[in-house]
PDB file of C-alpha atoms and ligand atoms in Angstrom:
ATOM      1  CA  UNK A   1       0.000   0.000   0.000  1.00  0.00           C
ATOM      2  CA  UNK A   2       1.238   3.476  -0.831  1.00  0.00           C
ATOM      3  CA  UNK A   3       0.803   5.647   2.253  1.00  0.00           C
ATOM      4  CA  UNK A   4       1.071   8.794   0.139  1.00  0.00           C
ATOM      5  CA  UNK A   5       3.892  10.154   2.292  1.00  0.00           C
ATOM      6  CA  UNK A   6       6.396  10.774  -0.471  1.00  0.00           C
ATOM      7  CA  UNK A   7       7.713  14.371  -0.328  1.00  0.00           C
ATOM      8  CA  UNK A   8       5.327  15.253   2.488  1.00  0.00           C
ATOM      9  CA  UNK A   9       6.813  17.506   5.177  1.00  0.00           C
ATOM     10  CA  UNK A  10       6.701  15.815   8.596  1.00  0.00           C
ATOM     11  CA  UNK A  11       7.815  17.135  11.983  1.00  0.00           C
ATOM     12  CA  UNK A  12       8.382  14.711  14.872  1.00  0.00           C
ATOM     13  CA  UNK A  13       9.275  16.232  18.232  1.00  0.00           C
ATOM     14  CA  UNK A  14      11.020  14.198  20.942  1.00  0.00           C
ATOM     15  CA  UNK A  15      12.647  12.090  18.253  1.00  0.00           C
ATOM     16  CA  UNK A  16      16.337  11.531  19.004  1.00  0.00           C
ATOM     17  CA  UNK A  17      15.393   8.109  20.414  1.00  0.00           C
ATOM     18  CA  UNK A  18      12.438   5.970  21.422  1.00  0.00           C
ATOM     19  CA  UNK A  19       8.985   6.275  19.920  1.00  0.00           C
ATOM     20  CA  UNK A  20       9.628   9.576  18.107  1.00  0.00           C
ATOM     21  CA  UNK A  21      12.753   8.155  16.476  1.00  0.00           C
ATOM     22  CA  UNK A  22      10.784   5.097  15.331  1.00  0.00           C
ATOM     23  CA  UNK A  23       8.121   7.299  13.723  1.00  0.00           C
ATOM     24  CA  UNK A  24      10.774   9.400  11.964  1.00  0.00           C
ATOM     25  CA  UNK A  25      12.352   6.217  10.614  1.00  0.00           C
ATOM     26  CA  UNK A  26       9.070   5.124   9.044  1.00  0.00           C
ATOM     27  CA  UNK A  27       8.532   8.571   7.521  1.00  0.00           C
ATOM     28  CA  UNK A  28      11.997   8.500   5.945  1.00  0.00           C
ATOM     29  CA  UNK A  29      11.414   4.975   4.610  1.00  0.00           C
ATOM     30  CA  UNK A  30       8.264   6.366   2.976  1.00  0.00           C
ATOM     31  CA  UNK A  31      10.280   9.253   1.458  1.00  0.00           C
ATOM     32  CA  UNK A  32       8.766  11.982   3.605  1.00  0.00           C
ATOM     33  CA  UNK A  33      10.878  15.079   4.231  1.00  0.00           C
ATOM     34  CA  UNK A  34      11.382  14.628   7.956  1.00  0.00           C
ATOM     35  CA  UNK A  35      12.405  17.023  10.731  1.00  0.00           C
ATOM     36  CA  UNK A  36      13.348  15.584  14.117  1.00  0.00           C
ATOM     37  CA  UNK A  37      13.697  17.450  17.403  1.00  0.00           C
ATOM     38  CA  UNK A  38      14.967  16.967  20.938  1.00  0.00           C
ATOM     39  CA  UNK A  39      16.824  19.031  23.539  1.00  0.00           C
ATOM     40  CA  UNK A  40      20.283  17.564  22.896  1.00  0.00           C
ATOM     41  CA  UNK A  41      22.204  18.464  19.745  1.00  0.00           C
ATOM     42  CA  UNK A  42      24.742  15.627  20.124  1.00  0.00           C
ATOM     43  CA  UNK A  43      21.961  13.038  20.322  1.00  0.00           C
ATOM     44  CA  UNK A  44      20.195  14.551  17.305  1.00  0.00           C
ATOM     45  CA  UNK A  45      23.424  14.340  15.286  1.00  0.00           C
ATOM     46  CA  UNK A  46      23.771  10.670  16.245  1.00  0.00           C
ATOM     47  CA  UNK A  47      20.094  10.040  15.432  1.00  0.00           C
ATOM     48  CA  UNK A  48      20.505  11.783  12.071  1.00  0.00           C
ATOM     49  CA  UNK A  49      23.474   9.543  11.233  1.00  0.00           C
ATOM     50  CA  UNK A  50      21.692   6.323  12.272  1.00  0.00           C
ATOM     51  CA  UNK A  51      18.559   7.281  10.352  1.00  0.00           C
ATOM     52  CA  UNK A  52      20.645   8.011   7.258  1.00  0.00           C
ATOM     53  CA  UNK A  53      22.300   4.594   7.545  1.00  0.00           C
ATOM     54  CA  UNK A  54      18.980   2.802   8.056  1.00  0.00           C
ATOM     55  CA  UNK A  55      16.879   4.603   5.430  1.00  0.00           C
ATOM     56  CA  UNK A  56      19.347   6.274   3.008  1.00  0.00           C
ATOM     57  CA  UNK A  57      17.474   9.512   3.770  1.00  0.00           C
ATOM     58  CA  UNK A  58      18.783  12.318   5.951  1.00  0.00           C
ATOM     59  CA  UNK A  59      16.389  14.093   8.317  1.00  0.00           C
ATOM     60  CA  UNK A  60      16.725  17.759   9.239  1.00  0.00           C
ATOM     61  CA  UNK A  61      16.831  18.541  12.921  1.00  0.00           C
ATOM     62  CA  UNK A  62      15.908  21.356  15.265  1.00  0.00           C
ATOM     63  CA  UNK A  63      17.296  21.564  18.791  1.00  0.00           C
ATOM     64  CA  UNK A  64      14.828  22.809  21.412  1.00  0.00           C
ATOM     65  CA  UNK A  65      12.922  22.086  24.583  1.00  0.00           C
ATOM     66  CA  UNK A  66       9.170  21.462  24.227  1.00  0.00           C
ATOM     67  CA  UNK A  67       8.538  23.123  27.590  1.00  0.00           C
ATOM     68  CA  UNK A  68      10.308  26.336  26.615  1.00  0.00           C
ATOM     69  CA  UNK A  69       7.507  28.850  25.992  1.00  0.00           C
ATOM     70  CA  UNK A  70       9.266  30.149  22.840  1.00  0.00           C
ATOM     71  CA  UNK A  71       9.944  26.695  21.410  1.00  0.00           C
ATOM     72  CA  UNK A  72       6.745  26.336  19.380  1.00  0.00           C
ATOM     73  CA  UNK A  73       7.073  29.644  17.544  1.00  0.00           C
ATOM     74  CA  UNK A  74      10.802  29.080  16.908  1.00  0.00           C
ATOM     75  CA  UNK A  75      10.341  25.641  15.329  1.00  0.00           C
ATOM     76  CA  UNK A  76       7.335  26.868  13.332  1.00  0.00           C
ATOM     77  CA  UNK A  77       9.476  29.747  11.986  1.00  0.00           C
ATOM     78  CA  UNK A  78      12.237  27.272  11.102  1.00  0.00           C
ATOM     79  CA  UNK A  79       9.805  25.090   9.145  1.00  0.00           C
ATOM     80  CA  UNK A  80       8.222  28.088   7.464  1.00  0.00           C
ATOM     81  CA  UNK A  81      11.630  29.372   6.320  1.00  0.00           C
ATOM     82  CA  UNK A  82      12.856  25.972   5.136  1.00  0.00           C
ATOM     83  CA  UNK A  83       9.732  24.268   3.807  1.00  0.00           C
ATOM     84  CA  UNK A  84       6.913  26.890   3.715  1.00  0.00           C
ATOM     85  CA  UNK A  85       4.269  24.389   4.914  1.00  0.00           C
ATOM     86  CA  UNK A  86       3.748  21.374   7.161  1.00  0.00           C
ATOM     87  CA  UNK A  87       1.815  18.239   6.196  1.00  0.00           C
ATOM     88  CA  UNK A  88       2.226  16.130   9.321  1.00  0.00           C
ATOM     89  CA  UNK A  89       2.830  17.138  12.924  1.00  0.00           C
ATOM     90  CA  UNK A  90       3.666  14.535  15.568  1.00  0.00           C
ATOM     91  CA  UNK A  91       3.612  16.065  19.048  1.00  0.00           C
ATOM     92  CA  UNK A  92       5.740  14.002  21.427  1.00  0.00           C
ATOM     93  CA  UNK A  93       8.163  14.545  24.310  1.00  0.00           C
ATOM     94  CA  UNK A  94       9.575  12.696  27.276  1.00  0.00           C
ATOM     95  CA  UNK A  95       7.110  11.567  29.899  1.00  0.00           C
ATOM     96  CA  UNK A  96       6.655  12.859  33.459  1.00  0.00           C
ATOM     97  CA  UNK A  97       8.569  11.134  36.279  1.00  0.00           C
ATOM     98  CA  UNK A  98       7.223   8.038  38.047  1.00  0.00           C
ATOM     99  CA  UNK A  99       5.689   8.268  41.509  1.00  0.00           C
ATOM    100  CA  UNK A 100       2.498   8.082  43.533  1.00  0.00           C
ATOM    101  CA  UNK A 101       0.179  10.847  44.712  1.00  0.00           C
ATOM    102  CA  UNK A 102       2.216  11.885  47.747  1.00  0.00           C
ATOM    103  CA  UNK A 103       5.521  11.885  45.825  1.00  0.00           C
ATOM    104  CA  UNK A 104       5.021  15.225  44.105  1.00  0.00           C
ATOM    105  CA  UNK A 105       4.981  18.904  44.982  1.00  0.00           C
ATOM    106  CA  UNK A 106       2.650  21.396  43.322  1.00  0.00           C
ATOM    107  CA  UNK A 107       5.581  22.637  41.240  1.00  0.00           C
ATOM    108  CA  UNK A 108       6.153  19.106  39.895  1.00  0.00           C
ATOM    109  CA  UNK A 109       2.473  18.866  38.944  1.00  0.00           C
ATOM    110  CA  UNK A 110       2.791  22.170  37.092  1.00  0.00           C
ATOM    111  CA  UNK A 111       5.934  20.966  35.293  1.00  0.00           C
ATOM    112  CA  UNK A 112       4.148  17.801  34.209  1.00  0.00           C
ATOM    113  CA  UNK A 113       1.233  19.850  32.872  1.00  0.00           C
ATOM    114  CA  UNK A 114       3.718  21.947  30.873  1.00  0.00           C
ATOM    115  CA  UNK A 115       5.410  18.845  29.450  1.00  0.00           C
ATOM    116  CA  UNK A 116       2.501  16.511  28.794  1.00  0.00           C
ATOM    117  CA  UNK A 117      -0.270  18.968  27.945  1.00  0.00           C
ATOM    118  CA  UNK A 118       0.681  22.595  27.281  1.00  0.00           C
ATOM    119  CA  UNK A 119       3.593  21.657  25.010  1.00  0.00           C
ATOM    120  CA  UNK A 120       1.074  19.986  22.682  1.00  0.00           C
ATOM    121  CA  UNK A 121      -1.270  23.001  22.825  1.00  0.00           C
ATOM    122  CA  UNK A 122       1.506  25.480  21.992  1.00  0.00           C
ATOM    123  CA  UNK A 123       3.003  23.430  19.174  1.00  0.00           C
ATOM    124  CA  UNK A 124      -0.319  22.788  17.471  1.00  0.00           C
ATOM    125  CA  UNK A 125      -1.255  26.459  17.780  1.00  0.00           C
ATOM    126  CA  UNK A 126       2.063  27.628  16.324  1.00  0.00           C
ATOM    127  CA  UNK A 127       1.903  25.163  13.419  1.00  0.00           C
ATOM    128  CA  UNK A 128      -1.736  25.743  12.398  1.00  0.00           C
ATOM    129  CA  UNK A 129      -0.964  28.286   9.679  1.00  0.00           C
ATOM    130  CA  UNK A 130       1.639  25.901   8.180  1.00  0.00           C
ATOM    131  CA  UNK A 131      -0.786  22.969   8.322  1.00  0.00           C
ATOM    132  CA  UNK A 132      -3.392  25.083   6.543  1.00  0.00           C
ATOM    133  CA  UNK A 133      -1.021  25.249   3.553  1.00  0.00           C
ATOM    134  CA  UNK A 134      -1.053  21.443   3.214  1.00  0.00           C
ATOM    135  CA  UNK A 135      -3.408  19.419   1.042  1.00  0.00           C
ATOM    136  CA  UNK A 136      -3.438  16.579   3.600  1.00  0.00           C
ATOM    137  CA  UNK A 137      -2.824  18.114   7.028  1.00  0.00           C
ATOM    138  CA  UNK A 138      -2.664  15.725   9.939  1.00  0.00           C
ATOM    139  CA  UNK A 139      -1.712  15.964  13.610  1.00  0.00           C
ATOM    140  CA  UNK A 140      -0.919  13.039  15.881  1.00  0.00           C
ATOM    141  CA  UNK A 141      -0.494  13.487  19.624  1.00  0.00           C
ATOM    142  CA  UNK A 142       1.503  10.798  21.407  1.00  0.00           C
ATOM    143  CA  UNK A 143      -0.081  10.128  24.785  1.00  0.00           C
ATOM    144  CA  UNK A 144      -0.308   6.828  26.703  1.00  0.00           C
ATOM    145  CA  UNK A 145      -2.613   3.895  27.370  1.00  0.00           C
ATOM    146  CA  UNK A 146      -2.689   5.312  30.905  1.00  0.00           C
ATOM    147  CA  UNK A 147      -5.664   7.435  29.778  1.00  0.00           C
ATOM    148  CA  UNK A 148      -7.735   4.248  29.570  1.00  0.00           C
ATOM    149  CA  UNK A 149      -6.200   2.251  32.407  1.00  0.00           C
ATOM    150  CA  UNK A 150      -4.089   3.962  35.102  1.00  0.00           C
ATOM    151  CA  UNK A 151      -0.548   2.587  35.335  1.00  0.00           C
ATOM    152  CA  UNK A 152       0.793   1.891  38.853  1.00  0.00           C
ATOM    153  CA  UNK A 153       3.306   4.496  40.118  1.00  0.00           C
ATOM    154  CA  UNK A 154       2.592   6.930  37.231  1.00  0.00           C
ATOM    155  CA  UNK A 155       0.068   9.327  38.789  1.00  0.00           C
ATOM    156  CA  UNK A 156       1.225  12.331  36.706  1.00  0.00           C
ATOM    157  CA  UNK A 157       0.838  10.549  33.372  1.00  0.00           C
ATOM    158  CA  UNK A 158      -2.437   8.898  34.460  1.00  0.00           C
ATOM    159  CA  UNK A 159      -3.928  12.295  35.308  1.00  0.00           C
ATOM    160  CA  UNK A 160      -2.563  14.809  32.823  1.00  0.00           C
ATOM    161  CA  UNK A 161      -2.583  12.920  29.524  1.00  0.00           C
ATOM    162  CA  UNK A 162      -6.369  12.797  29.560  1.00  0.00           C
ATOM    163  CA  UNK A 163      -6.315  16.545  28.906  1.00  0.00           C
ATOM    164  CA  UNK A 164      -4.301  15.954  25.722  1.00  0.00           C
ATOM    165  CA  UNK A 165      -6.878  13.384  24.632  1.00  0.00           C
ATOM    166  CA  UNK A 166      -9.668  15.911  25.246  1.00  0.00           C
ATOM    167  CA  UNK A 167      -7.679  18.456  23.243  1.00  0.00           C
ATOM    168  CA  UNK A 168      -7.104  16.041  20.342  1.00  0.00           C
ATOM    169  CA  UNK A 169     -10.762  15.029  20.068  1.00  0.00           C
ATOM    170  CA  UNK A 170     -11.953  18.640  20.351  1.00  0.00           C
ATOM    171  CA  UNK A 171      -9.584  19.802  17.623  1.00  0.00           C
ATOM    172  CA  UNK A 172     -10.637  16.908  15.365  1.00  0.00           C
ATOM    173  CA  UNK A 173     -14.208  18.208  15.543  1.00  0.00           C
ATOM    174  CA  UNK A 174     -13.309  21.906  15.382  1.00  0.00           C
ATOM    175  CA  UNK A 175     -10.965  21.657  12.394  1.00  0.00           C
ATOM    176  CA  UNK A 176     -12.729  18.939  10.396  1.00  0.00           C
ATOM    177  CA  UNK A 177     -14.289  21.644   8.231  1.00  0.00           C
ATOM    178  CA  UNK A 178     -10.741  22.607   7.189  1.00  0.00           C
ATOM    179  CA  UNK A 179      -9.894  18.939   6.585  1.00  0.00           C
ATOM    180  CA  UNK A 180      -7.204  18.930   9.283  1.00  0.00           C
ATOM    181  CA  UNK A 181      -7.192  15.513  10.953  1.00  0.00           C
ATOM    182  CA  UNK A 182      -6.309  15.031  14.626  1.00  0.00           C
ATOM    183  CA  UNK A 183      -5.673  11.629  16.199  1.00  0.00           C
ATOM    184  CA  UNK A 184      -3.785  10.252  19.177  1.00  0.00           C
ATOM    185  CA  UNK A 185      -1.803   7.088  19.693  1.00  0.00           C
ATOM    186  CA  UNK A 186      -1.845   5.511  23.128  1.00  0.00           C
ATOM    187  CA  UNK A 187       1.390   3.521  23.378  1.00  0.00           C
ATOM    188  CA  UNK A 188       1.549   0.524  25.655  1.00  0.00           C
ATOM    189  CA  UNK A 189       4.806  -0.887  27.003  1.00  0.00           C
ATOM    190  CA  UNK A 190       7.410  -0.341  24.292  1.00  0.00           C
ATOM    191  CA  UNK A 191      11.129  -1.047  24.609  1.00  0.00           C
ATOM    192  CA  UNK A 192      12.603   2.450  24.906  1.00  0.00           C
ATOM    193  CA  UNK A 193      14.996   4.188  27.270  1.00  0.00           C
ATOM    194  CA  UNK A 194      12.065   5.634  29.212  1.00  0.00           C
ATOM    195  CA  UNK A 195      10.607   2.200  29.830  1.00  0.00           C
ATOM    196  CA  UNK A 196      13.993   0.916  30.977  1.00  0.00           C
ATOM    197  CA  UNK A 197      14.083   3.756  33.530  1.00  0.00           C
ATOM    198  CA  UNK A 198      10.510   3.027  34.657  1.00  0.00           C
ATOM    199  CA  UNK A 199      11.391  -0.642  35.188  1.00  0.00           C
ATOM    200  CA  UNK A 200      14.483   0.397  37.164  1.00  0.00           C
ATOM    201  CA  UNK A 201      12.324   2.680  39.309  1.00  0.00           C
ATOM    202  CA  UNK A 202       9.853  -0.145  40.010  1.00  0.00           C
ATOM    203  CA  UNK A 203      12.719  -2.526  40.814  1.00  0.00           C
ATOM    204  CA  UNK A 204      14.168  -0.068  43.312  1.00  0.00           C
ATOM    205  CA  UNK A 205      10.753   0.452  44.916  1.00  0.00           C
ATOM    206  CA  UNK A 206       9.973  -3.280  45.143  1.00  0.00           C
ATOM    207  CA  UNK A 207      13.497  -4.524  45.937  1.00  0.00           C
ATOM    208  CA  UNK A 208      13.622  -6.589  42.737  1.00  0.00           C
ATOM    209  CA  UNK A 209      15.512  -6.292  39.431  1.00  0.00           C
ATOM    210  CA  UNK A 210      14.456  -4.500  36.209  1.00  0.00           C
ATOM    211  CA  UNK A 211      14.351  -7.899  34.448  1.00  0.00           C
ATOM    212  CA  UNK A 212      11.928  -9.269  37.071  1.00  0.00           C
ATOM    213  CA  UNK A 213       9.754  -6.184  36.706  1.00  0.00           C
ATOM    214  CA  UNK A 214       9.802  -6.589  32.919  1.00  0.00           C
ATOM    215  CA  UNK A 215       8.653 -10.212  33.217  1.00  0.00           C
ATOM    216  CA  UNK A 216       5.872  -9.202  35.619  1.00  0.00           C
ATOM    217  CA  UNK A 217       4.721  -6.525  33.176  1.00  0.00           C
ATOM    218  CA  UNK A 218       4.833  -8.927  30.231  1.00  0.00           C
ATOM    219  CA  UNK A 219       2.546 -11.362  32.091  1.00  0.00           C
ATOM    220  CA  UNK A 220      -0.083  -8.614  32.208  1.00  0.00           C
ATOM    221  CA  UNK A 221       0.000  -7.997  28.419  1.00  0.00           C
ATOM    222  CA  UNK A 222      -2.150 -10.256  26.224  1.00  0.00           C
ATOM    223  CA  UNK A 223       0.687 -10.729  23.699  1.00  0.00           C
ATOM    224  CA  UNK A 224       3.077 -11.485  26.624  1.00  0.00           C
ATOM    225  CA  UNK A 225       5.830  -9.145  25.439  1.00  0.00           C
ATOM    226  CA  UNK A 226       6.754  -5.509  25.179  1.00  0.00           C
ATOM    227  CA  UNK A 227       6.421  -3.785  21.789  1.00  0.00           C
ATOM    228  CA  UNK A 228       9.361  -2.961  19.541  1.00  0.00           C
ATOM    229  CA  UNK A 229       9.498   0.774  18.736  1.00  0.00           C
ATOM    230  CA  UNK A 230       9.025   0.056  15.017  1.00  0.00           C
ATOM    231  CA  UNK A 231       5.689  -1.626  15.785  1.00  0.00           C
ATOM    232  CA  UNK A 232       4.601   1.728  17.159  1.00  0.00           C
ATOM    233  CA  UNK A 233       6.238   3.716  14.339  1.00  0.00           C
ATOM    234  CA  UNK A 234       4.381   1.856  11.600  1.00  0.00           C
ATOM    235  CA  UNK A 235       0.964   2.571  13.133  1.00  0.00           C
ATOM    236  CA  UNK A 236       1.868   6.233  13.634  1.00  0.00           C
ATOM    237  CA  UNK A 237       3.057   6.571  10.033  1.00  0.00           C
ATOM    238  CA  UNK A 238      -0.167   5.048   8.705  1.00  0.00           C
ATOM    239  CA  UNK A 239      -2.540   7.008  10.951  1.00  0.00           C
ATOM    240  CA  UNK A 240      -0.934  10.331  10.095  1.00  0.00           C
ATOM    241  CA  UNK A 241      -0.596   9.558   6.382  1.00  0.00           C
ATOM    242  CA  UNK A 242      -2.975  10.437   3.521  1.00  0.00           C
ATOM    243  CA  UNK A 243      -3.828   6.693   3.402  1.00  0.00           C
ATOM    244  CA  UNK A 244      -5.828   7.241   6.618  1.00  0.00           C
ATOM    245  CA  UNK A 245      -7.706  10.220   5.162  1.00  0.00           C
ATOM    246  CA  UNK A 246     -11.087   9.230   6.688  1.00  0.00           C
ATOM    247  CA  UNK A 247      -9.721   8.668  10.209  1.00  0.00           C
ATOM    248  CA  UNK A 248      -9.980  11.587  12.617  1.00  0.00           C
ATOM    249  CA  UNK A 249     -10.683  12.045  16.326  1.00  0.00           C
ATOM    250  CA  UNK A 250      -9.412   8.548  17.104  1.00  0.00           C
ATOM    251  CA  UNK A 251      -7.493   7.285  20.102  1.00  0.00           C
ATOM    252  CA  UNK A 252      -5.609   4.230  18.876  1.00  0.00           C
ATOM    253  CA  UNK A 253      -3.983   1.947  21.445  1.00  0.00           C
ATOM    254  CA  UNK A 254      -0.806   0.136  20.395  1.00  0.00           C
ATOM    255  CA  UNK A 255      -0.557  -1.933  23.567  1.00  0.00           C
ATOM    256  CA  UNK A 256      -0.437  -5.639  22.701  1.00  0.00           C
ATOM    257  CA  UNK A 257      -3.703  -6.138  24.586  1.00  0.00           C
ATOM    258  CA  UNK A 258      -2.587  -4.504  27.860  1.00  0.00           C
ATOM    259  CA  UNK A 259      -5.907  -2.685  28.246  1.00  0.00           C
ATOM    260  CA  UNK A 260      -8.513  -5.120  29.549  1.00  0.00           C
ATOM    261  CA  UNK A 261     -11.639  -3.025  28.957  1.00  0.00           C
ATOM    262  CA  UNK A 262     -13.785  -3.598  25.846  1.00  0.00           C
ATOM    263  CA  UNK A 263     -13.677   0.052  24.685  1.00  0.00           C
TER     264      UNK A 263
HETATM  265  N1  NAP B   1       7.758   3.758  25.653  1.00  0.00           N
HETATM  266  C1  NAP B   1       6.597   3.440  26.197  1.00  0.00           C
HETATM  267  O1  NAP B   1       6.344   2.266  26.498  1.00  0.00           O
HETATM  268  C2  NAP B   1       5.545   4.490  26.433  1.00  0.00           C
HETATM  269  C3  NAP B   1       4.293   4.069  26.901  1.00  0.00           C
HETATM  270  C4  NAP B   1       3.316   5.039  27.115  1.00  0.00           C
HETATM  271  C5  NAP B   1       3.586   6.374  26.881  1.00  0.00           C
HETATM  272  N2  NAP B   1       4.825   6.737  26.437  1.00  0.00           N
HETATM  273  C6  NAP B   1       5.076   8.155  26.238  1.00  0.00           C
HETATM  274  O2  NAP B   1       5.522   8.388  24.919  1.00  0.00           O
HETATM  275  C7  NAP B   1       6.457   9.472  24.909  1.00  0.00           C
HETATM  276  C8  NAP B   1       7.772   9.015  24.290  1.00  0.00           C
HETATM  277  O3  NAP B   1       8.260   7.948  25.080  1.00  0.00           O
HETATM  278  P1  NAP B   1       9.678   7.258  24.816  1.00  0.00           P
HETATM  279  O4  NAP B   1       9.573   5.953  25.494  1.00  0.00           O
HETATM  280  O5  NAP B   1      10.031   7.338  23.380  1.00  0.00           O
HETATM  281  O6  NAP B   1      10.630   8.212  25.675  1.00  0.00           O
HETATM  282  P2  NAP B   1      12.245   8.336  25.642  1.00  0.00           P
HETATM  283  O7  NAP B   1      12.846   7.027  25.285  1.00  0.00           O
HETATM  284  O8  NAP B   1      12.586   8.938  26.952  1.00  0.00           O
HETATM  285  O9  NAP B   1      12.530   9.387  24.469  1.00  0.00           O
HETATM  286  C9  NAP B   1      12.054  10.698  24.603  1.00  0.00           C
HETATM  287  C10 NAP B   1      12.551  11.557  23.456  1.00  0.00           C
HETATM  288  O10 NAP B   1      12.018  12.867  23.644  1.00  0.00           O
HETATM  289  C11 NAP B   1      13.087  13.829  23.822  1.00  0.00           C
HETATM  290  N3  NAP B   1      12.623  14.771  24.817  1.00  0.00           N
HETATM  291  C12 NAP B   1      12.410  14.569  26.124  1.00  0.00           C
HETATM  292  N4  NAP B   1      11.966  15.685  26.705  1.00  0.00           N
HETATM  293  C13 NAP B   1      11.894  16.629  25.723  1.00  0.00           C
HETATM  294  C14 NAP B   1      11.533  17.992  25.717  1.00  0.00           C
HETATM  295  N5  NAP B   1      11.143  18.621  26.830  1.00  0.00           N
HETATM  296  N6  NAP B   1      11.582  18.661  24.541  1.00  0.00           N
HETATM  297  C15 NAP B   1      11.981  18.036  23.398  1.00  0.00           C
HETATM  298  N7  NAP B   1      12.351  16.754  23.362  1.00  0.00           N
HETATM  299  C16 NAP B   1      12.305  16.058  24.526  1.00  0.00           C
HETATM  300  C17 NAP B   1      14.275  12.979  24.264  1.00  0.00           C
HETATM  301  O11 NAP B   1      15.531  13.591  23.953  1.00  0.00           O
HETATM  302  P3  NAP B   1      16.235  14.655  24.962  1.00  0.00           P
HETATM  303  O12 NAP B   1      16.123  14.060  26.338  1.00  0.00           O
HETATM  304  O13 NAP B   1      17.634  14.779  24.474  1.00  0.00           O
HETATM  305  O14 NAP B   1      15.456  15.919  24.818  1.00  0.00           O
HETATM  306  C18 NAP B   1      14.054  11.740  23.421  1.00  0.00           C
HETATM  307  O15 NAP B   1      14.460  11.971  22.097  1.00  0.00           O
HETATM  308  C19 NAP B   1       6.613   9.907  26.373  1.00  0.00           C
HETATM  309  O16 NAP B   1       5.757  10.975  26.629  1.00  0.00           O
HETATM  310  C20 NAP B   1       6.190   8.686  27.130  1.00  0.00           C
HETATM  311  O17 NAP B   1       5.728   8.977  28.428  1.00  0.00           O
HETATM  312  C21 NAP B   1       5.803   5.832  26.206  1.00  0.00           C
END
């Protein structure tokens, strides 16, 4: 199937590693002009080199912090100057720290809201005029399956990501008349650096090892394993591509059957 991504302009934030990197890889394999972002220039240079080796296509990159209030306008200006439009926007960043309700101060709650909610709001707002220049504009917010089923020891993610889901669905309805599609992917347990750190945190809390915690987690997933990042990247590439032109306002779980509810 042709996803229709060839020569489309795609921005993936939080993409020097993990889920964002995996999405960028799929875009490059589909010949999309791809821009990756993270806070660390050295890591972006390494990511650029690896992506070039894997796909024979070189992504552009933009260094910046999603929680910096000026970030959204700066990256939108960069894309406007370089490419004059944006076809696909993937809003993604690192997740909030693990912990239970009494672990966090009010300031930490505010920081998590900045990272996991307001960063999406600002980036979408700054990129709207560029998306309006596209013939197939599409936005994908990366959230978490925690919006459907709270994850132990992740109170910040469990609480705040629901706001990003509400945002995504509202924008899908508000901008449908302009043919701008908005969807969200709810990743389950996927083998990334963040998940390794979460397993280490659980191991420390429970006096076990990260490997034991991984096995415990796998038992709770219908497919009995964690996802590979590329399994996530392929779904993201499809859902944001012109091939999914009739799909908007959707919350798609890529969780191997971790969520036990019917809906
Ligand atoms: N992996 C999973 O199983 C899973 C499950 C559910 C939800 N999620 C969510 O999906 C998102 C991506 O997860 P991941 O596992 O890919 O995380 P990851 O392995 O920690 O990678 C995060 C990426 O985002 C960049 N980043 C972090 N903070 C940023 C910021 N403020 N501004 C710009 N870039 C930033 C990181 O680079 P720098 O640190 O250099 O900036 C890195 O490239 C997170 O929000 C996570 O909570 C993941």
